[in-house]
mmCIF file of C-alpha atoms in Angstrom:
data_model
loop_
_atom_site.group_PDB
_atom_site.id
_atom_site.type_symbol
_atom_site.label_atom_id
_atom_site.label_comp_id
_atom_site.label_asym_id
_atom_site.label_seq_id
_atom_site.Cartn_x
_atom_site.Cartn_y
_atom_site.Cartn_z
ATOM 1 C CA MET A 1 43.014 40.053 216.738
ATOM 2 C CA GLN A 2 45.538 38.844 214.570
ATOM 3 C CA SER A 3 45.154 35.292 212.829
ATOM 4 C CA ASN A 4 47.533 32.023 214.119
ATOM 5 C CA ASP A 5 47.568 31.328 210.617
ATOM 6 C CA VAL A 6 50.392 34.162 209.922
ATOM 7 C CA LYS A 7 53.544 32.621 207.595
ATOM 8 C CA THR A 8 56.127 34.374 207.770
ATOM 9 C CA ALA A 9 58.924 32.777 205.055
ATOM 10 C CA ALA A 10 62.003 33.863 207.194
ATOM 11 C CA GLY A 11 63.739 30.885 205.452
ATOM 12 C CA ARG A 12 63.353 32.459 202.134
ATOM 13 C CA ALA A 13 64.564 35.927 203.334
ATOM 14 C CA ALA A 14 67.910 35.865 201.978
ATOM 15 C CA ARG A 15 66.203 37.084 198.258
ATOM 16 C CA SER A 16 65.762 40.019 199.820
ATOM 17 C CA ARG A 17 68.865 43.053 199.386
ATOM 18 C CA ILE A 18 68.161 44.748 202.189
ATOM 19 C CA PRO A 19 70.479 42.963 205.317
ATOM 20 C CA ALA A 20 68.088 41.387 208.134
ATOM 21 C CA ASP A 21 69.936 43.933 210.687
ATOM 22 C CA ALA A 22 69.493 46.715 208.043
ATOM 23 C CA PRO A 23 68.087 49.725 210.850
ATOM 24 C CA LEU A 24 64.099 49.544 210.673
ATOM 25 C CA ALA A 25 62.885 52.791 208.725
ATOM 26 C CA ILE A 26 58.284 51.593 208.946
ATOM 27 C CA GLU A 27 57.564 49.648 212.895
ATOM 28 C CA ALA A 28 53.871 48.950 213.165
ATOM 29 C CA SER A 29 52.033 46.652 215.521
ATOM 30 C CA GLY A 30 48.880 46.066 216.782
ATOM 31 C CA LEU A 31 47.332 47.860 214.440
ATOM 32 C CA GLU A 32 43.077 48.524 214.558
ATOM 33 C CA LYS A 33 40.828 50.380 212.826
ATOM 34 C CA THR A 34 37.366 49.672 211.801
ATOM 35 C CA PHE A 35 34.396 52.209 210.454
ATOM 36 C CA ARG A 36 31.151 52.517 211.115
ATOM 37 C CA ILE A 37 29.020 52.165 208.322
ATOM 38 C CA PRO A 38 25.269 53.876 207.992
ATOM 39 C CA THR A 39 22.412 51.005 207.538
ATOM 40 C CA HIS A 40 20.091 53.289 205.969
ATOM 41 C CA ARG A 41 20.611 56.725 204.109
ATOM 42 C CA VAL A 42 18.292 60.112 204.936
ATOM 43 C CA ASP A 43 18.172 61.959 202.092
ATOM 44 C CA SER A 44 15.356 64.915 202.835
ATOM 45 C CA LEU A 45 14.174 66.431 206.138
ATOM 46 C CA LYS A 46 10.738 64.385 205.932
ATOM 47 C CA GLU A 47 12.219 61.423 206.037
ATOM 48 C CA ARG A 48 14.274 62.420 209.566
ATOM 49 C CA VAL A 49 11.285 63.604 210.665
ATOM 50 C CA VAL A 50 9.466 59.959 210.154
ATOM 51 C CA ARG A 51 12.849 58.089 211.313
ATOM 52 C CA PRO A 52 14.347 60.451 213.767
ATOM 53 C CA PHE A 53 16.299 57.012 214.829
ATOM 54 C CA SER A 54 17.372 55.731 212.099
ATOM 55 C CA ALA A 55 20.970 57.972 211.437
ATOM 56 C CA ARG A 56 22.016 55.986 214.469
ATOM 57 C CA GLU A 57 21.579 52.681 213.202
ATOM 58 C CA TYR A 58 25.185 50.965 211.199
ATOM 59 C CA ARG A 59 27.057 48.408 211.677
ATOM 60 C CA ILE A 60 30.849 48.133 212.224
ATOM 61 C CA LEU A 61 33.408 47.329 209.592
ATOM 62 C CA ARG A 62 36.869 46.265 211.301
ATOM 63 C CA ALA A 63 38.743 47.193 208.353
ATOM 64 C CA LEU A 64 42.079 45.974 209.830
ATOM 65 C CA ASP A 65 42.274 43.714 212.660
ATOM 66 C CA GLY A 66 45.902 43.919 214.921
ATOM 67 C CA VAL A 67 47.957 44.033 211.791
ATOM 68 C CA SER A 68 51.948 44.197 212.465
ATOM 69 C CA PHE A 69 55.245 44.226 210.375
ATOM 70 C CA ASP A 70 58.127 46.189 209.922
ATOM 71 C CA VAL A 71 59.886 47.312 207.007
ATOM 72 C CA ARG A 72 63.826 48.235 206.766
ATOM 73 C CA ARG A 73 65.243 51.417 205.299
ATOM 74 C CA GLY A 74 65.763 50.475 201.555
ATOM 75 C CA GLU A 75 63.618 48.191 201.141
ATOM 76 C CA PHE A 76 61.146 47.673 198.508
ATOM 77 C CA PHE A 77 58.071 46.364 200.897
ATOM 78 C CA GLY A 78 54.511 44.739 199.054
ATOM 79 C CA ILE A 79 50.809 44.773 200.327
ATOM 80 C CA VAL A 80 48.613 43.050 198.197
ATOM 81 C CA GLY A 81 45.044 41.770 199.524
ATOM 82 C CA ARG A 82 41.460 41.422 196.975
ATOM 83 C CA ASN A 83 39.117 44.995 196.583
ATOM 84 C CA GLY A 84 37.901 46.159 200.469
ATOM 85 C CA SER A 85 41.077 43.623 202.357
ATOM 86 C CA GLY A 86 42.304 47.087 203.951
ATOM 87 C CA LYS A 87 45.587 47.336 202.514
ATOM 88 C CA SER A 88 44.665 51.210 200.963
ATOM 89 C CA THR A 89 43.388 51.190 204.613
ATOM 90 C CA LEU A 90 46.601 50.551 206.021
ATOM 91 C CA LEU A 91 48.104 53.241 203.506
ATOM 92 C CA LYS A 92 45.892 55.700 205.088
ATOM 93 C CA CYS A 93 46.907 54.591 208.352
ATOM 94 C CA LEU A 94 51.066 54.885 208.021
ATOM 95 C CA ALA A 95 50.349 58.245 206.488
ATOM 96 C CA SER A 96 48.753 59.550 209.192
ATOM 97 C CA ILE A 97 45.563 60.237 206.531
ATOM 98 C CA TYR A 98 43.855 58.368 209.385
ATOM 99 C CA ARG A 99 43.486 57.492 212.987
ATOM 100 C CA ALA A 100 44.779 54.196 213.957
ATOM 101 C CA ASP A 101 41.965 53.010 216.898
ATOM 102 C CA ALA A 102 44.607 50.586 217.798
ATOM 103 C CA GLY A 103 48.079 50.037 217.883
ATOM 104 C CA THR A 104 51.244 52.113 217.472
ATOM 105 C CA ILE A 105 53.193 53.417 213.878
ATOM 106 C CA ARG A 106 56.964 54.339 214.371
ATOM 107 C CA MET A 107 58.462 55.978 211.775
ATOM 108 C CA ALA A 108 62.152 56.783 210.682
ATOM 109 C CA GLY A 109 62.449 59.885 208.343
ATOM 110 C CA ARG A 110 60.329 61.794 205.865
ATOM 111 C CA LEU A 111 57.302 60.619 204.652
ATOM 112 C CA ALA A 112 55.675 61.154 201.100
ATOM 113 C CA PRO A 113 52.359 59.961 200.390
ATOM 114 C CA PHE A 114 51.054 58.985 197.001
ATOM 115 C CA ILE A 115 47.496 57.422 198.055
ATOM 116 C CA GLU A 116 45.731 58.836 194.593
ATOM 117 C CA LEU A 117 47.840 60.629 191.592
ATOM 118 C CA GLY A 118 46.484 64.103 191.481
ATOM 119 C CA VAL A 119 45.193 64.571 193.990
ATOM 120 C CA GLY A 120 45.501 68.048 195.539
ATOM 121 C CA PHE A 121 45.910 69.768 191.737
ATOM 122 C CA ASN A 122 44.276 73.038 190.653
ATOM 123 C CA PRO A 123 42.228 72.442 187.390
ATOM 124 C CA GLU A 124 41.849 76.180 186.970
ATOM 125 C CA LEU A 125 46.030 76.571 187.237
ATOM 126 C CA THR A 126 48.190 75.585 184.561
ATOM 127 C CA GLY A 127 50.366 72.644 184.689
ATOM 128 C CA ARG A 128 53.637 74.767 186.140
ATOM 129 C CA GLU A 129 51.053 76.640 188.578
ATOM 130 C CA ASN A 130 50.270 72.546 189.886
ATOM 131 C CA ILE A 131 53.414 71.923 189.385
ATOM 132 C CA VAL A 132 54.285 74.480 192.331
ATOM 133 C CA LEU A 133 52.146 74.197 193.881
ATOM 134 C CA ASN A 134 51.759 70.511 194.656
ATOM 135 C CA GLY A 135 55.811 70.916 194.889
ATOM 136 C CA VAL A 136 55.691 73.244 198.278
ATOM 137 C CA MET A 137 52.911 71.226 199.841
ATOM 138 C CA MET A 138 55.334 68.057 198.759
ATOM 139 C CA GLY A 139 58.126 69.654 201.012
ATOM 140 C CA LEU A 140 60.540 71.497 197.944
ATOM 141 C CA SER A 141 60.541 75.160 198.438
ATOM 142 C CA ARG A 142 59.578 77.372 196.340
ATOM 143 C CA SER A 143 63.156 77.987 194.835
ATOM 144 C CA GLU A 144 63.709 73.638 193.769
ATOM 145 C CA THR A 145 60.208 73.385 192.270
ATOM 146 C CA LYS A 146 60.977 76.052 189.911
ATOM 147 C CA ARG A 147 64.213 74.927 189.547
ATOM 148 C CA ARG A 148 63.124 70.968 189.149
ATOM 149 C CA LEU A 149 60.239 72.745 186.425
ATOM 150 C CA ASP A 150 61.003 71.332 183.239
ATOM 151 C CA SER A 151 62.568 68.456 184.173
ATOM 152 C CA ILE A 152 59.217 67.180 185.910
ATOM 153 C CA LEU A 153 57.473 68.577 182.287
ATOM 154 C CA ALA A 154 59.998 66.573 179.910
ATOM 155 C CA PHE A 155 59.720 64.028 181.963
ATOM 156 C CA ALA A 156 55.588 63.335 181.572
ATOM 157 C CA GLU A 157 56.716 64.557 178.054
ATOM 158 C CA LEU A 158 54.541 67.809 178.128
ATOM 159 C CA GLU A 159 56.576 70.477 177.597
ATOM 160 C CA GLU A 160 54.193 72.164 174.868
ATOM 161 C CA PHE A 161 51.062 71.838 177.508
ATOM 162 C CA GLY A 162 52.814 73.612 180.557
ATOM 163 C CA ASP A 163 51.212 76.340 180.307
ATOM 164 C CA LEU A 164 47.519 74.984 179.939
ATOM 165 C CA LYS A 165 44.694 74.555 182.165
ATOM 166 C CA LEU A 166 44.714 71.295 183.980
ATOM 167 C CA LYS A 167 40.606 71.252 183.211
ATOM 168 C CA ASN A 168 41.990 70.625 179.113
ATOM 169 C CA TYR A 169 44.542 67.820 180.301
ATOM 170 C CA SER A 170 43.071 64.775 179.549
ATOM 171 C CA SER A 171 42.955 61.611 182.125
ATOM 172 C CA GLY A 172 46.359 60.247 180.874
ATOM 173 C CA MET A 173 48.270 63.845 180.789
ATOM 174 C CA LEU A 174 47.059 64.367 184.457
ATOM 175 C CA VAL A 175 48.344 61.111 185.942
ATOM 176 C CA ARG A 176 51.185 61.358 184.151
ATOM 177 C CA LEU A 177 52.048 64.687 185.042
ATOM 178 C CA ALA A 178 51.100 64.020 189.008
ATOM 179 C CA PHE A 179 53.664 61.006 188.475
ATOM 180 C CA SER A 180 56.495 62.824 186.998
ATOM 181 C CA LEU A 181 56.129 65.038 190.492
ATOM 182 C CA MET A 182 56.366 62.272 192.558
ATOM 183 C CA ILE A 183 59.748 60.928 192.136
ATOM 184 C CA GLN A 184 60.573 64.508 192.131
ATOM 185 C CA VAL A 185 60.115 64.409 195.491
ATOM 186 C CA ASP A 186 63.101 63.899 198.007
ATOM 187 C CA ALA A 187 61.486 62.052 200.861
ATOM 188 C CA ASP A 188 62.856 58.908 202.807
ATOM 189 C CA VAL A 189 60.093 56.589 202.629
ATOM 190 C CA LEU A 190 57.934 56.604 199.654
ATOM 191 C CA LEU A 191 53.851 55.277 200.209
ATOM 192 C CA ILE A 192 52.007 54.361 196.468
ATOM 193 C CA ASP A 193 49.079 53.421 196.122
ATOM 194 C CA GLU A 194 48.334 51.130 192.258
ATOM 195 C CA VAL A 195 50.891 53.801 190.276
ATOM 196 C CA LEU A 196 52.230 51.565 188.026
ATOM 197 C CA ALA A 197 49.677 51.730 185.216
ATOM 198 C CA VAL A 198 50.680 54.760 183.914
ATOM 199 C CA GLY A 199 50.413 56.409 180.112
ATOM 200 C CA ASP A 200 51.493 54.160 176.811
ATOM 201 C CA ALA A 201 54.066 51.293 177.110
ATOM 202 C CA ALA A 202 56.704 54.100 175.852
ATOM 203 C CA PHE A 203 55.681 55.945 179.333
ATOM 204 C CA GLN A 204 55.124 52.818 181.712
ATOM 205 C CA GLN A 205 58.919 51.646 180.683
ATOM 206 C CA LYS A 206 60.147 55.095 181.708
ATOM 207 C CA CYS A 207 58.335 54.768 184.875
ATOM 208 C CA ALA A 208 59.951 51.233 185.623
ATOM 209 C CA ASP A 209 63.695 52.454 185.216
ATOM 210 C CA ALA A 210 62.352 55.462 187.515
ATOM 211 C CA PHE A 211 61.321 52.707 190.233
ATOM 212 C CA HIS A 212 64.856 51.050 189.532
ATOM 213 C CA ASP A 213 66.554 54.427 190.010
ATOM 214 C CA MET A 214 64.664 55.404 193.561
ATOM 215 C CA LYS A 215 65.639 50.914 194.140
ATOM 216 C CA ALA A 216 68.509 51.490 193.803
ATOM 217 C CA GLU A 217 68.652 55.495 196.149
ATOM 218 C CA GLY A 218 68.606 53.337 198.799
ATOM 219 C CA LYS A 219 64.879 54.569 199.415
ATOM 220 C CA THR A 220 62.500 52.367 201.334
ATOM 221 C CA ILE A 221 59.000 52.196 199.360
ATOM 222 C CA ILE A 222 55.929 50.305 200.117
ATOM 223 C CA LEU A 223 53.548 50.198 197.266
ATOM 224 C CA VAL A 224 49.856 48.377 197.387
ATOM 225 C CA THR A 225 49.134 47.300 194.010
ATOM 226 C CA HIS A 226 46.305 44.694 192.489
ATOM 227 C CA ALA A 227 49.965 43.431 190.063
ATOM 228 C CA MET A 228 51.593 40.535 190.421
ATOM 229 C CA ASP A 229 54.169 40.734 188.425
ATOM 230 C CA THR A 230 55.506 44.468 189.486
ATOM 231 C CA VAL A 231 55.152 42.737 193.635
ATOM 232 C CA ARG A 232 58.129 40.204 191.649
ATOM 233 C CA THR A 233 59.631 42.506 189.785
ATOM 234 C CA TYR A 234 60.354 45.188 192.240
ATOM 235 C CA CYS A 235 60.051 44.172 196.181
ATOM 236 C CA ASP A 236 62.161 42.758 198.375
ATOM 237 C CA ARG A 237 58.762 41.376 200.819
ATOM 238 C CA ALA A 238 55.182 41.531 199.982
ATOM 239 C CA MET A 239 52.255 40.494 202.298
ATOM 240 C CA LEU A 240 48.891 39.769 201.843
ATOM 241 C CA VAL A 241 45.867 41.146 203.731
ATOM 242 C CA ASP A 242 42.279 39.832 203.356
ATOM 243 C CA ASP A 243 39.863 40.854 205.725
ATOM 244 C CA GLY A 244 42.221 43.296 207.917
ATOM 245 C CA VAL A 245 43.702 40.020 208.854
ATOM 246 C CA LEU A 246 47.463 39.641 208.018
ATOM 247 C CA LYS A 247 48.027 36.300 206.016
ATOM 248 C CA MET A 248 51.166 35.699 204.757
ATOM 249 C CA ILE A 249 54.495 37.637 204.949
ATOM 250 C CA GLY A 250 57.512 36.666 203.045
ATOM 251 C CA ASP A 251 58.528 36.305 199.564
ATOM 252 C CA PRO A 252 57.207 38.128 196.799
ATOM 253 C CA THR A 253 56.486 35.283 194.417
ATOM 254 C CA GLU A 254 54.641 33.098 196.742
ATOM 255 C CA VAL A 255 52.508 35.623 198.134
ATOM 256 C CA GLY A 256 51.930 36.942 195.179
ATOM 257 C CA ASP A 257 50.827 32.721 194.511
ATOM 258 C CA GLN A 258 48.525 32.844 197.406
ATOM 259 C CA TYR A 259 46.808 36.414 196.484
ATOM 260 C CA LEU A 260 46.137 34.719 192.888
ATOM 261 C CA ARG A 261 44.919 31.997 194.770
ATOM 262 C CA LEU A 262 42.650 33.539 196.792
ATOM 263 C CA ASN A 263 41.472 35.627 194.921
ATOM 264 C CA PHE A 264 40.305 33.485 192.595
ATOM 265 C CA GLU A 265 39.083 30.688 194.270
ATOM 266 C CA ARG A 266 35.954 32.434 194.940
ATOM 267 C CA SER A 267 35.484 33.207 191.587
ATOM 268 C CA THR A 268 35.026 29.574 189.388
ATOM 269 C CA SER A 269 31.632 27.767 189.901
ATOM 270 C CA ALA A 270 31.882 24.652 191.685
ATOM 271 C CA SER A 271 30.437 22.820 188.920
ATOM 272 C CA GLY A 272 28.544 23.550 185.155
ATOM 273 C CA ARG A 273 25.032 23.275 184.099
ATOM 274 C CA PRO A 274 23.107 20.263 185.337
ATOM 275 C CA ALA A 275 20.779 17.504 183.678
ATOM 276 C CA VAL A 276 21.750 18.550 180.063
ATOM 277 C CA GLU A 277 18.876 15.875 178.428
ATOM 278 C CA THR A 278 18.675 14.217 175.148
ATOM 279 C CA ASP A 279 16.218 11.087 174.163
ATOM 280 C CA GLU A 280 19.288 8.565 174.462
ATOM 281 C CA ALA A 281 21.125 10.709 177.888
ATOM 282 C CA ARG A 282 21.499 12.976 180.353
ATOM 283 C CA LEU A 283 24.367 15.328 181.668
ATOM 284 C CA ARG A 284 23.448 14.794 185.603
ATOM 285 C CA GLU A 285 26.400 16.847 186.677
ATOM 286 C CA ILE A 286 30.178 17.682 185.347
ATOM 287 C CA TRP A 287 32.431 18.967 187.671
ATOM 288 C CA ILE A 288 36.029 20.220 187.973
ATOM 289 C CA GLU A 289 38.455 19.048 190.842
ATOM 290 C CA SER A 290 42.536 20.687 191.700
ATOM 291 C CA PRO A 291 44.565 17.563 192.855
ATOM 292 C CA SER A 292 43.024 17.628 195.967
ATOM 293 C CA GLY A 293 40.060 17.165 195.060
ATOM 294 C CA ALA A 294 38.506 19.888 196.400
ATOM 295 C CA ARG A 295 35.340 21.537 193.378
ATOM 296 C CA GLY A 296 35.637 24.667 191.873
ATOM 297 C CA ALA A 297 38.672 25.778 193.264
ATOM 298 C CA PRO A 298 40.981 28.140 190.689
ATOM 299 C CA ILE A 299 43.923 25.605 189.434
ATOM 300 C CA GLU A 300 47.171 26.566 189.879
ATOM 301 C CA GLN A 301 49.934 26.701 186.865
ATOM 302 C CA GLY A 302 50.671 23.306 185.502
ATOM 303 C CA GLU A 303 49.504 21.489 188.881
ATOM 304 C CA GLY A 304 46.749 19.681 186.897
ATOM 305 C CA LEU A 305 43.407 19.086 187.375
ATOM 306 C CA VAL A 306 40.460 16.376 186.904
ATOM 307 C CA VAL A 307 36.800 16.468 185.443
ATOM 308 C CA GLY A 308 34.189 14.741 186.586
ATOM 309 C CA VAL A 309 31.297 13.525 184.580
ATOM 310 C CA GLU A 310 27.916 11.579 186.106
ATOM 311 C CA LEU A 311 26.088 10.367 183.011
ATOM 312 C CA ASP A 312 22.366 8.424 182.901
ATOM 313 C CA ILE A 313 22.242 6.431 179.280
ATOM 314 C CA LEU A 314 17.906 6.349 178.640
ATOM 315 C CA SER A 315 19.018 3.832 175.864
ATOM 316 C CA ASP A 316 21.363 1.790 174.320
ATOM 317 C CA LEU A 317 24.532 2.870 173.159
ATOM 318 C CA PRO A 318 26.505 0.948 170.712
ATOM 319 C CA GLN A 319 30.457 1.440 170.868
ATOM 320 C CA ALA A 320 29.405 4.925 172.705
ATOM 321 C CA SER A 321 32.894 6.942 173.316
ATOM 322 C CA VAL A 322 32.780 10.515 175.581
ATOM 323 C CA GLY A 323 35.220 12.883 174.818
ATOM 324 C CA PHE A 324 35.933 16.494 175.270
ATOM 325 C CA LEU A 325 37.126 20.046 173.224
ATOM 326 C CA LEU A 326 38.815 22.195 175.335
ATOM 327 C CA THR A 327 38.941 26.230 174.518
ATOM 328 C CA ASP A 328 39.797 29.513 175.924
ATOM 329 C CA VAL A 329 37.791 32.288 176.390
ATOM 330 C CA ASP A 330 37.650 32.866 172.680
ATOM 331 C CA GLY A 331 36.239 29.250 171.807
ATOM 332 C CA VAL A 332 38.986 29.289 170.050
ATOM 333 C CA GLY A 333 40.141 25.205 170.269
ATOM 334 C CA ILE A 334 43.372 23.772 172.547
ATOM 335 C CA SER A 335 43.037 20.443 172.698
ATOM 336 C CA GLN A 336 40.189 17.897 172.233
ATOM 337 C CA PHE A 337 39.926 13.636 173.828
ATOM 338 C CA GLY A 338 38.052 11.580 175.325
ATOM 339 C CA THR A 339 37.458 7.760 175.487
ATOM 340 C CA LEU A 340 35.011 4.727 175.063
ATOM 341 C CA LEU A 341 31.977 4.990 177.035
ATOM 342 C CA ASP A 342 32.439 0.959 178.535
ATOM 343 C CA SER A 343 35.751 -0.511 179.625
ATOM 344 C CA GLU A 344 34.739 -3.596 179.988
ATOM 345 C CA PRO A 345 36.237 -6.096 177.285
ATOM 346 C CA GLY A 346 34.514 -6.981 174.085
ATOM 347 C CA ALA A 347 31.201 -4.142 175.108
ATOM 348 C CA GLN A 348 29.463 -3.443 172.345
ATOM 349 C CA VAL A 349 26.514 -2.090 174.065
ATOM 350 C CA THR A 350 25.987 0.243 177.409
ATOM 351 C CA PRO A 351 22.241 -0.853 177.899
ATOM 352 C CA ALA A 352 20.119 1.951 178.870
ATOM 353 C CA GLY A 353 19.507 2.726 182.942
ATOM 354 C CA SER A 354 23.101 2.762 183.096
ATOM 355 C CA ARG A 355 24.403 5.343 185.376
ATOM 356 C CA VAL A 356 28.232 6.364 184.187
ATOM 357 C CA THR A 357 30.729 8.011 185.953
ATOM 358 C CA VAL A 358 33.905 9.425 184.319
ATOM 359 C CA ARG A 359 37.093 10.733 185.433
ATOM 360 C CA ALA A 360 39.908 12.230 183.391
ATOM 361 C CA ARG A 361 42.637 14.062 185.002
ATOM 362 C CA MET A 362 44.669 16.273 182.236
ATOM 363 C CA ASP A 363 47.701 18.294 182.914
ATOM 364 C CA THR A 364 47.534 22.324 182.717
ATOM 365 C CA PRO A 365 50.568 23.824 181.028
ATOM 366 C CA LEU A 366 47.950 26.758 180.204
ATOM 367 C CA VAL A 367 49.144 30.770 180.495
ATOM 368 C CA ALA A 368 46.693 32.145 182.609
ATOM 369 C CA GLY A 369 43.152 32.582 182.814
ATOM 370 C CA ARG A 370 39.569 31.350 182.024
ATOM 371 C CA TYR A 371 39.226 27.505 179.909
ATOM 372 C CA PHE A 372 36.453 25.929 179.499
ATOM 373 C CA LEU A 373 35.443 21.800 178.348
ATOM 374 C CA HIS A 374 32.279 21.446 176.024
ATOM 375 C CA LEU A 375 31.267 17.090 176.597
ATOM 376 C CA GLY A 376 30.347 15.164 173.472
ATOM 377 C CA VAL A 377 28.567 11.943 174.097
ATOM 378 C CA SER A 378 28.602 9.905 170.510
ATOM 379 C CA ARG A 379 27.576 6.239 169.563
ATOM 380 C CA GLY A 380 29.283 4.067 167.277
ATOM 381 C CA GLY A 381 28.443 1.583 164.319
ATOM 382 C CA GLN A 382 25.857 1.243 162.045
ATOM 383 C CA GLY A 383 23.855 4.839 164.048
ATOM 384 C CA ALA A 384 27.221 6.705 164.323
ATOM 385 C CA GLY A 385 26.722 10.018 165.250
ATOM 386 C CA THR A 386 25.874 12.190 168.747
ATOM 387 C CA ALA A 387 23.659 11.418 171.571
ATOM 388 C CA LEU A 388 24.670 14.572 173.411
ATOM 389 C CA TYR A 389 26.119 17.422 173.442
ATOM 390 C CA ALA A 390 26.765 20.371 176.121
ATOM 391 C CA HIS A 391 28.693 23.272 174.473
ATOM 392 C CA ASN A 392 30.810 25.765 177.382
ATOM 393 C CA ALA A 393 29.674 22.559 179.782
ATOM 394 C CA VAL A 394 31.828 23.859 182.790
ATOM 395 C CA ASP A 395 34.450 26.634 183.034
ATOM 396 C CA PHE A 396 37.776 26.659 185.067
ATOM 397 C CA VAL A 397 40.519 29.558 186.088
ATOM 398 C CA VAL A 398 44.111 28.822 185.514
ATOM 399 C CA TYR A 399 45.687 31.242 187.292
ATOM 400 C CA GLY A 400 49.899 31.244 187.848
ATOM 401 C CA GLY A 401 53.110 33.160 187.916
ATOM 402 C CA ARG A 402 55.092 32.738 185.477
ATOM 403 C CA GLN A 403 56.090 35.433 183.054
ATOM 404 C CA GLN A 404 54.388 35.034 179.385
ATOM 405 C CA SER A 405 55.037 36.554 176.021
ATOM 406 C CA GLY A 406 51.470 35.099 174.875
ATOM 407 C CA GLY A 407 50.234 31.734 172.955
ATOM 408 C CA MET A 408 47.826 29.421 174.943
ATOM 409 C CA VAL A 409 50.179 27.298 176.992
ATOM 410 C CA ALA A 410 54.072 28.070 179.074
ATOM 411 C CA ILE A 411 55.894 24.964 177.736
ATOM 412 C CA ASP A 412 59.440 24.195 179.681
ATOM 413 C CA HIS A 413 62.038 24.932 177.794
ATOM 414 C CA GLN A 414 66.082 25.702 178.161
ATOM 415 C CA ILE A 415 67.437 27.628 175.876
ATOM 416 C CA GLU A 416 71.534 26.952 175.406
ATOM 417 C CA ILE A 417 73.590 29.953 173.293
ATOM 418 C CA SER A 418 76.862 29.586 171.656
ATOM 419 C CA VAL A 419 79.070 32.410 170.356
ATOM 420 C CA GLU A 420 82.381 31.662 168.290
ATOM 421 C CA ARG A 421 83.257 35.596 167.938
ATOM 422 C CA ALA A 422 85.204 36.524 165.071
ATOM 423 C CA ASP A 423 88.888 37.362 164.497
ATOM 424 C CA PRO A 424 89.666 40.628 165.128
ATOM 425 C CA GLY A 425 92.577 40.041 163.283
#
């Protein structure tokens, strides 16, 4: 059943342009869906004879576990989650492609599902013929579809290819045609699964404009996507699904941040490579901590982090120091910092047999991405040089929702503009 850790964020509902008392377009309650996954695949008659009961061996996959939510009429509602979390299964239940094992779905208005662009196209028919065929399947009359045919081809930028068979279309041409047909459907509720990254930059802007128009027209749109910028830009509310359970519903920015946190927390190693050793020093361990002390957790943009290092000194090191070099994934240096290894006043030598622990706190005004820290231990004085060096000693991931136009760091800034207009006289 549904987890108790669902967060509603009801106090932030003011962000939504949809009144709280607007009529419901979708009401889902207690949805459950399971699949039986065979544990052994039988591909031949011989296998069926030798293992007659293997086809009955299966495991249960619980794709949805007591999911409940509602969507108001005219709302742009996002559904996010990691791969395999159950969000596409949920969309297919809403579209009646799957029948839920338990729970109820109530929907007001005409529904148009767009689970995968291009499904239903016939490669042996021309672009024009496919538009007419799929337009009728989506609920338009034949005459209405033909009337809109030229505008569909024009939006897809395929006017010259309308009489070409679809089997000769490129993949980009196919998705442009499918998206152009989709936005022509006169439906009250649209169910859309990952279709916004269509075509080149210019066509993506046309898609964005089309979604703004649909939103302005008051259509109810349910969008499943991995693009958090899309969720923040379009959605009035969003919900996070993980392992078939509704985890959070409410403000799109907060849901997007929680999705990123959940998505990255399993992709970062808890520590760097251990036991890098020379005759003078041994790197026992190096790790990254979040401000809460969690090792290996992804770092939220701007929250800072702690680098932990444990060293064994194997021979006397005069005026020893430890240094770090921060680089991006391409090895481009971003920052360098360090300190003397022995903090005792007047200390000139870190003696052999010492165990040294270093904790370096640093800010992270970094754009989202993966970063590496390189570690060096140096000796000073007459024998100056490097006692130990660990390349790519540890890596970490920074995630965040700030809009970025490029670069390496996200610099807080304020811009003021003053314009003195010329006197028209």
